[in-house]
């Protein structure tokens, strides 16, 4: 494992990739972000001579694969239930014997579920904030008081800060209950960490420089991620031994969760004491103008176009 050095490109001829489907859109709650990411990836690959084509959603991809139209897939679907991060797409492509970017069935399915990911990390001796698993219909008020405020309440299997409720005081619990009712499935209640929010991109065996996220508001919500222009991204987010530690932790967490190819690990650093705590893994990170993996890659001299190429060449 490496913390900052890229090997030479393994593929230099775009023809080696054959015909590539850039899979985007889909029907998950993250459809619009995926379309934005997909357009950027498509343009980047085509600019380097790759025979790449947009495909919107899994049903359209299945039709194309049945007719033998593609040799490999660049998956930039986000989320589950029509997204491409929950292992369903990966199993489908494995059956068709068509290579795909990113993690396989195990890593994708596991990390789509925040609760089970945390359970694996705990079993591996990796640090994560205290949490409770809440079954549908659970008493959120009792759980919040048991865990101790402040807490975050979020769907176990959604991403991009979709459906997250922040509970600082008892008065906030009713809003969290409404969020839980809207999603209906298992919820994760996680103790809020006071400190710095960081993320570490992974590309192959390389942990990219960390990014410290400084939103103008109180926390890094959907608006701060994708819409706001005043969120600050400091890269590298830490220095010296602290930076080495967070990259090592992110790589270990990525591998422990069965992930591969590329992805991102989100981490909190406690203000008091500096302890690092793992939040979640993302196996198909965004590739929008606000996205973090491209920002970190640029710190190592890797352009967006080269980043897309390096992700794709892992499928050859």
Short mmCIF file of C-alpha atoms in Angstrom, two decimals:
data_model
loop_
_atom_site.label_atom_id
_atom_site.label_comp_id
_atom_site.label_asym_id
_atom_site.label_seq_id
_atom_site.Cartn_x
_atom_site.Cartn_y
_atom_site.Cartn_z
CA UNK A 1 0.00 0.00 0.00
CA UNK A 2 1.19 3.49 -0.80
CA UNK A 3 0.45 6.93 0.55
CA UNK A 4 1.20 9.21 -2.34
CA UNK A 5 3.04 7.63 -5.31
CA UNK A 6 1.36 6.55 -8.53
CA UNK A 7 2.75 3.76 -10.73
CA UNK A 8 3.18 4.45 -14.44
CA UNK A 9 0.06 4.11 -16.58
CA UNK A 10 -0.50 0.48 -17.59
CA UNK A 11 -2.63 1.32 -20.64
CA UNK A 12 -1.49 3.89 -23.19
CA UNK A 13 -3.71 3.03 -26.19
CA UNK A 14 -7.39 4.01 -25.79
CA UNK A 15 -8.34 1.23 -28.20
CA UNK A 16 -7.37 -1.27 -25.49
CA UNK A 17 -10.52 -0.33 -23.58
CA UNK A 18 -12.83 -1.24 -26.44
CA UNK A 19 -16.32 0.23 -26.29
CA UNK A 20 -17.02 1.69 -22.85
CA UNK A 21 -20.39 2.35 -21.21
CA UNK A 22 -20.34 5.30 -18.81
CA UNK A 23 -23.21 4.26 -16.58
CA UNK A 24 -24.95 7.24 -14.98
CA UNK A 25 -28.31 8.54 -13.80
CA UNK A 26 -30.38 5.59 -12.66
CA UNK A 27 -33.34 5.80 -10.33
CA UNK A 28 -31.82 6.30 -6.87
CA UNK A 29 -32.22 9.44 -4.75
CA UNK A 30 -28.81 10.56 -6.08
CA UNK A 31 -29.81 10.54 -9.77
CA UNK A 32 -29.08 14.21 -10.52
CA UNK A 33 -25.61 14.09 -8.94
CA UNK A 34 -24.86 10.92 -10.91
CA UNK A 35 -25.88 12.57 -14.19
CA UNK A 36 -23.56 15.49 -13.44
CA UNK A 37 -20.70 13.12 -12.56
CA UNK A 38 -21.36 11.00 -15.64
CA UNK A 39 -21.27 13.89 -18.07
CA UNK A 40 -17.87 14.93 -16.69
CA UNK A 41 -16.44 11.41 -16.89
CA UNK A 42 -17.77 10.89 -20.41
CA UNK A 43 -16.21 14.11 -21.65
CA UNK A 44 -12.89 13.29 -19.97
CA UNK A 45 -12.65 9.82 -21.49
CA UNK A 46 -13.69 10.98 -24.95
CA UNK A 47 -11.10 13.76 -24.80
CA UNK A 48 -8.44 11.03 -24.50
CA UNK A 49 -9.76 9.04 -27.41
CA UNK A 50 -11.77 6.43 -25.50
CA UNK A 51 -14.81 5.05 -27.35
CA UNK A 52 -17.11 5.95 -24.46
CA UNK A 53 -20.90 6.30 -24.51
CA UNK A 54 -23.48 7.43 -21.97
CA UNK A 55 -25.94 4.85 -20.63
CA UNK A 56 -28.72 5.95 -18.28
CA UNK A 57 -29.55 3.34 -15.67
CA UNK A 58 -29.26 -0.42 -15.23
CA UNK A 59 -32.20 -1.53 -17.46
CA UNK A 60 -30.71 0.33 -20.44
CA UNK A 61 -27.32 -1.23 -19.71
CA UNK A 62 -28.82 -4.74 -19.57
CA UNK A 63 -30.37 -4.25 -23.00
CA UNK A 64 -27.02 -3.09 -24.38
CA UNK A 65 -25.14 -6.01 -22.81
CA UNK A 66 -27.60 -8.57 -24.15
CA UNK A 67 -26.78 -7.25 -27.62
CA UNK A 68 -23.02 -7.21 -26.92
CA UNK A 69 -22.58 -3.47 -27.35
CA UNK A 70 -19.99 -2.81 -24.61
CA UNK A 71 -16.67 -4.28 -23.50
CA UNK A 72 -16.51 -2.65 -20.07
CA UNK A 73 -18.38 -0.27 -17.78
CA UNK A 74 -17.31 2.91 -16.02
CA UNK A 75 -19.83 2.95 -13.18
CA UNK A 76 -20.70 6.42 -11.93
CA UNK A 77 -24.16 5.55 -10.62
CA UNK A 78 -24.62 6.68 -7.02
CA UNK A 79 -26.69 5.13 -4.26
CA UNK A 80 -28.89 2.04 -4.08
CA UNK A 81 -32.33 1.01 -5.39
CA UNK A 82 -31.45 1.81 -8.99
CA UNK A 83 -28.03 3.18 -8.13
CA UNK A 84 -24.88 1.19 -8.76
CA UNK A 85 -23.28 1.05 -5.34
CA UNK A 86 -25.19 -1.74 -3.60
CA UNK A 87 -23.69 -4.83 -5.26
CA UNK A 88 -26.64 -5.53 -7.59
CA UNK A 89 -24.93 -4.02 -10.64
CA UNK A 90 -21.64 -5.69 -9.76
CA UNK A 91 -23.27 -9.14 -9.58
CA UNK A 92 -25.06 -8.52 -12.87
CA UNK A 93 -21.86 -7.56 -14.66
CA UNK A 94 -20.02 -10.51 -13.13
CA UNK A 95 -22.68 -12.75 -14.68
CA UNK A 96 -22.18 -11.09 -18.07
CA UNK A 97 -18.37 -11.31 -17.62
CA UNK A 98 -18.07 -7.59 -18.34
CA UNK A 99 -15.44 -5.73 -16.28
CA UNK A 100 -16.53 -2.71 -14.25
CA UNK A 101 -14.76 0.07 -12.38
CA UNK A 102 -14.76 0.17 -8.59
CA UNK A 103 -15.46 -2.39 -5.91
CA UNK A 104 -16.96 -5.82 -6.51
CA UNK A 105 -20.11 -7.37 -5.09
CA UNK A 106 -18.91 -7.71 -1.49
CA UNK A 107 -17.40 -4.25 -1.00
CA UNK A 108 -20.28 -2.53 -2.78
CA UNK A 109 -23.04 -4.32 -0.89
CA UNK A 110 -21.37 -4.03 2.50
CA UNK A 111 -20.48 -0.35 2.37
CA UNK A 112 -23.91 0.64 1.09
CA UNK A 113 -25.04 -0.37 4.58
CA UNK A 114 -23.46 2.03 7.07
CA UNK A 115 -24.37 -0.10 10.09
CA UNK A 116 -22.81 -3.33 8.79
CA UNK A 117 -19.73 -1.43 7.63
CA UNK A 118 -19.22 -0.12 11.15
CA UNK A 119 -19.66 -3.62 12.55
CA UNK A 120 -16.90 -4.90 10.25
CA UNK A 121 -14.59 -2.01 11.18
CA UNK A 122 -15.15 -2.64 14.89
CA UNK A 123 -14.36 -6.34 14.37
CA UNK A 124 -11.14 -5.30 12.62
CA UNK A 125 -10.18 -3.03 15.52
CA UNK A 126 -10.74 0.19 13.57
CA UNK A 127 -12.20 3.26 15.33
CA UNK A 128 -15.70 4.62 14.62
CA UNK A 129 -18.10 6.82 16.65
CA UNK A 130 -20.57 5.16 19.02
CA UNK A 131 -23.84 4.28 17.29
CA UNK A 132 -27.15 2.47 17.58
CA UNK A 133 -29.01 0.45 14.95
CA UNK A 134 -32.65 1.50 14.81
CA UNK A 135 -35.18 -0.89 13.32
CA UNK A 136 -38.23 0.61 11.57
CA UNK A 137 -40.59 1.98 14.19
CA UNK A 138 -37.92 2.18 16.91
CA UNK A 139 -38.29 4.76 19.68
CA UNK A 140 -35.91 7.47 18.45
CA UNK A 141 -36.44 9.62 21.52
CA UNK A 142 -35.39 6.87 23.91
CA UNK A 143 -32.44 5.91 21.66
CA UNK A 144 -31.16 9.49 21.45
CA UNK A 145 -31.26 9.90 25.20
CA UNK A 146 -29.55 6.52 25.65
CA UNK A 147 -26.72 7.32 23.23
CA UNK A 148 -26.39 10.88 24.49
CA UNK A 149 -26.97 14.09 22.56
CA UNK A 150 -25.87 15.45 20.16
CA UNK A 151 -26.40 12.74 17.50
CA UNK A 152 -26.96 12.33 13.79
CA UNK A 153 -29.82 10.17 12.53
CA UNK A 154 -29.51 8.91 8.96
CA UNK A 155 -30.82 6.09 6.76
CA UNK A 156 -28.45 3.13 6.94
CA UNK A 157 -28.40 2.74 3.14
CA UNK A 158 -28.45 6.20 1.60
CA UNK A 159 -25.60 8.53 0.66
CA UNK A 160 -24.74 12.16 -0.06
CA UNK A 161 -26.26 13.38 3.23
CA UNK A 162 -29.70 12.34 1.95
CA UNK A 163 -32.24 12.23 4.77
CA UNK A 164 -29.86 13.17 7.57
CA UNK A 165 -31.25 14.74 10.74
CA UNK A 166 -29.07 16.54 13.27
CA UNK A 167 -30.28 16.26 16.86
CA UNK A 168 -28.57 18.69 19.20
CA UNK A 169 -31.36 19.09 21.75
CA UNK A 170 -34.51 17.15 22.67
CA UNK A 171 -36.54 19.66 20.66
CA UNK A 172 -34.86 18.35 17.47
CA UNK A 173 -36.00 14.77 17.97
CA UNK A 174 -39.43 15.26 16.37
CA UNK A 175 -37.78 16.34 13.09
CA UNK A 176 -35.57 13.22 13.19
CA UNK A 177 -38.66 11.05 13.69
CA UNK A 178 -40.18 12.55 10.53
CA UNK A 179 -37.01 11.75 8.58
CA UNK A 180 -37.15 8.15 9.80
CA UNK A 181 -40.80 7.82 8.82
CA UNK A 182 -40.07 9.17 5.32
CA UNK A 183 -37.44 6.51 4.64
CA UNK A 184 -39.05 3.60 6.42
CA UNK A 185 -35.98 1.35 6.66
CA UNK A 186 -33.23 0.86 9.21
CA UNK A 187 -31.74 4.02 10.62
CA UNK A 188 -28.29 4.69 12.01
CA UNK A 189 -28.05 6.89 15.08
CA UNK A 190 -24.47 8.05 15.50
CA UNK A 191 -22.90 10.09 18.25
CA UNK A 192 -21.87 13.47 16.85
CA UNK A 193 -18.12 14.08 16.87
CA UNK A 194 -17.03 17.63 17.60
CA UNK A 195 -14.03 18.34 15.43
CA UNK A 196 -12.77 18.37 11.86
CA UNK A 197 -14.50 16.56 9.00
CA UNK A 198 -12.04 14.97 6.57
CA UNK A 199 -12.11 12.62 3.64
CA UNK A 200 -9.46 10.48 1.96
CA UNK A 201 -9.74 9.32 -1.64
CA UNK A 202 -8.36 5.93 -2.63
CA UNK A 203 -7.09 5.13 -6.11
CA UNK A 204 -5.80 1.59 -6.51
CA UNK A 205 -3.30 1.12 -3.68
CA UNK A 206 -2.72 4.84 -3.19
CA UNK A 207 -4.32 6.95 -0.48
CA UNK A 208 -4.69 10.48 -1.86
CA UNK A 209 -4.00 13.57 0.27
CA UNK A 210 -6.71 14.13 2.84
CA UNK A 211 -9.18 16.98 2.44
CA UNK A 212 -10.49 18.95 5.42
CA UNK A 213 -14.00 20.24 4.77
CA UNK A 214 -14.97 23.59 6.26
CA UNK A 215 -18.63 24.43 5.47
CA UNK A 216 -19.90 27.93 6.09
CA UNK A 217 -22.88 26.47 7.95
CA UNK A 218 -22.79 24.30 11.03
CA UNK A 219 -22.33 21.02 9.17
CA UNK A 220 -21.62 19.51 5.77
CA UNK A 221 -25.12 18.85 4.43
CA UNK A 222 -26.37 18.19 0.87
CA UNK A 223 -26.42 21.91 0.06
CA UNK A 224 -22.82 22.38 1.21
CA UNK A 225 -21.72 19.31 -0.78
CA UNK A 226 -23.27 20.05 -4.15
CA UNK A 227 -24.70 23.57 -4.33
CA UNK A 228 -22.90 26.04 -2.09
CA UNK A 229 -19.88 27.92 -3.40
CA UNK A 230 -18.60 28.97 0.03
CA UNK A 231 -17.53 25.57 1.39
CA UNK A 232 -13.74 25.48 1.92
CA UNK A 233 -11.67 22.42 1.02
CA UNK A 234 -8.19 22.35 2.54
CA UNK A 235 -5.83 19.83 0.94
CA UNK A 236 -3.92 18.24 2.46
CA UNK A 237 -6.22 18.47 5.45
CA UNK A 238 -3.54 17.53 7.99
CA UNK A 239 0.24 17.70 8.21
CA UNK A 240 3.18 15.43 8.98
CA UNK A 241 2.50 12.37 11.11
CA UNK A 242 -1.21 13.24 11.38
CA UNK A 243 -1.55 13.17 7.59
CA UNK A 244 0.30 9.85 7.41
CA UNK A 245 -2.00 8.44 10.09
CA UNK A 246 -5.25 9.39 8.39
CA UNK A 247 -4.14 8.01 5.03
CA UNK A 248 -3.06 4.73 6.64
CA UNK A 249 -6.35 4.46 8.51
CA UNK A 250 -8.35 5.14 5.34
CA UNK A 251 -6.49 2.44 3.40
CA UNK A 252 -7.01 -0.07 6.20
CA UNK A 253 -10.72 0.77 6.39
CA UNK A 254 -11.09 0.47 2.60
CA UNK A 255 -9.48 -2.97 2.53
CA UNK A 256 -11.29 -4.22 5.65
CA UNK A 257 -14.64 -3.42 4.01
CA UNK A 258 -13.77 -5.49 0.94
CA UNK A 259 -13.43 -2.47 -1.34
CA UNK A 260 -11.17 -2.11 -4.36
CA UNK A 261 -10.40 0.02 -7.41
CA UNK A 262 -11.21 3.46 -6.13
CA UNK A 263 -13.38 5.13 -3.53
CA UNK A 264 -13.41 7.46 -0.58
CA UNK A 265 -13.34 7.11 3.20
CA UNK A 266 -14.90 9.81 5.40
CA UNK A 267 -13.28 10.48 8.75
CA UNK A 268 -13.81 12.76 11.76
CA UNK A 269 -10.94 14.08 13.88
CA UNK A 270 -11.89 14.96 17.45
CA UNK A 271 -11.11 18.51 18.43
CA UNK A 272 -10.11 17.36 21.91
CA UNK A 273 -7.26 14.88 21.59
CA UNK A 274 -7.16 14.49 17.80
CA UNK A 275 -8.52 10.94 17.69
CA UNK A 276 -9.52 9.78 14.19
CA UNK A 277 -12.93 8.10 13.81
CA UNK A 278 -14.25 6.42 10.64
CA UNK A 279 -17.67 7.54 9.39
CA UNK A 280 -18.40 5.68 6.15
CA UNK A 281 -17.08 4.42 2.82
CA UNK A 282 -18.13 5.51 -0.65
CA UNK A 283 -17.45 3.11 -3.54
CA UNK A 284 -18.54 5.39 -6.41
CA UNK A 285 -17.66 8.94 -5.29
CA UNK A 286 -18.97 11.96 -7.11
CA UNK A 287 -17.08 13.40 -10.05
CA UNK A 288 -18.78 16.80 -10.15
CA UNK A 289 -17.19 20.26 -9.95
CA UNK A 290 -17.62 20.08 -6.16
CA UNK A 291 -16.31 16.51 -5.76
CA UNK A 292 -13.40 15.65 -3.52
CA UNK A 293 -11.48 12.78 -5.16
CA UNK A 294 -10.58 14.95 -8.20
CA UNK A 295 -9.47 17.76 -5.85
CA UNK A 296 -7.15 15.41 -3.97
CA UNK A 297 -5.76 13.85 -7.16
CA UNK A 298 -4.84 17.30 -8.45
CA UNK A 299 -2.62 17.75 -5.39
CA UNK A 300 -0.51 14.88 -6.75
CA UNK A 301 -0.44 16.34 -10.26
CA UNK A 302 -3.17 14.08 -11.65
CA UNK A 303 -5.65 15.89 -13.90
CA UNK A 304 -9.34 14.97 -14.03
CA UNK A 305 -8.81 13.33 -17.43
CA UNK A 306 -5.91 11.23 -16.13
CA UNK A 307 -7.89 10.30 -13.03
CA UNK A 308 -10.74 8.93 -15.16
CA UNK A 309 -8.22 7.03 -17.30
CA UNK A 310 -6.53 5.52 -14.23
CA UNK A 311 -9.88 4.40 -12.82
CA UNK A 312 -10.83 2.80 -16.13
CA UNK A 313 -7.48 1.07 -16.67
CA UNK A 314 -8.04 -0.93 -13.48
CA UNK A 315 -10.62 -2.93 -15.49
CA UNK A 316 -8.09 -4.17 -18.09
#
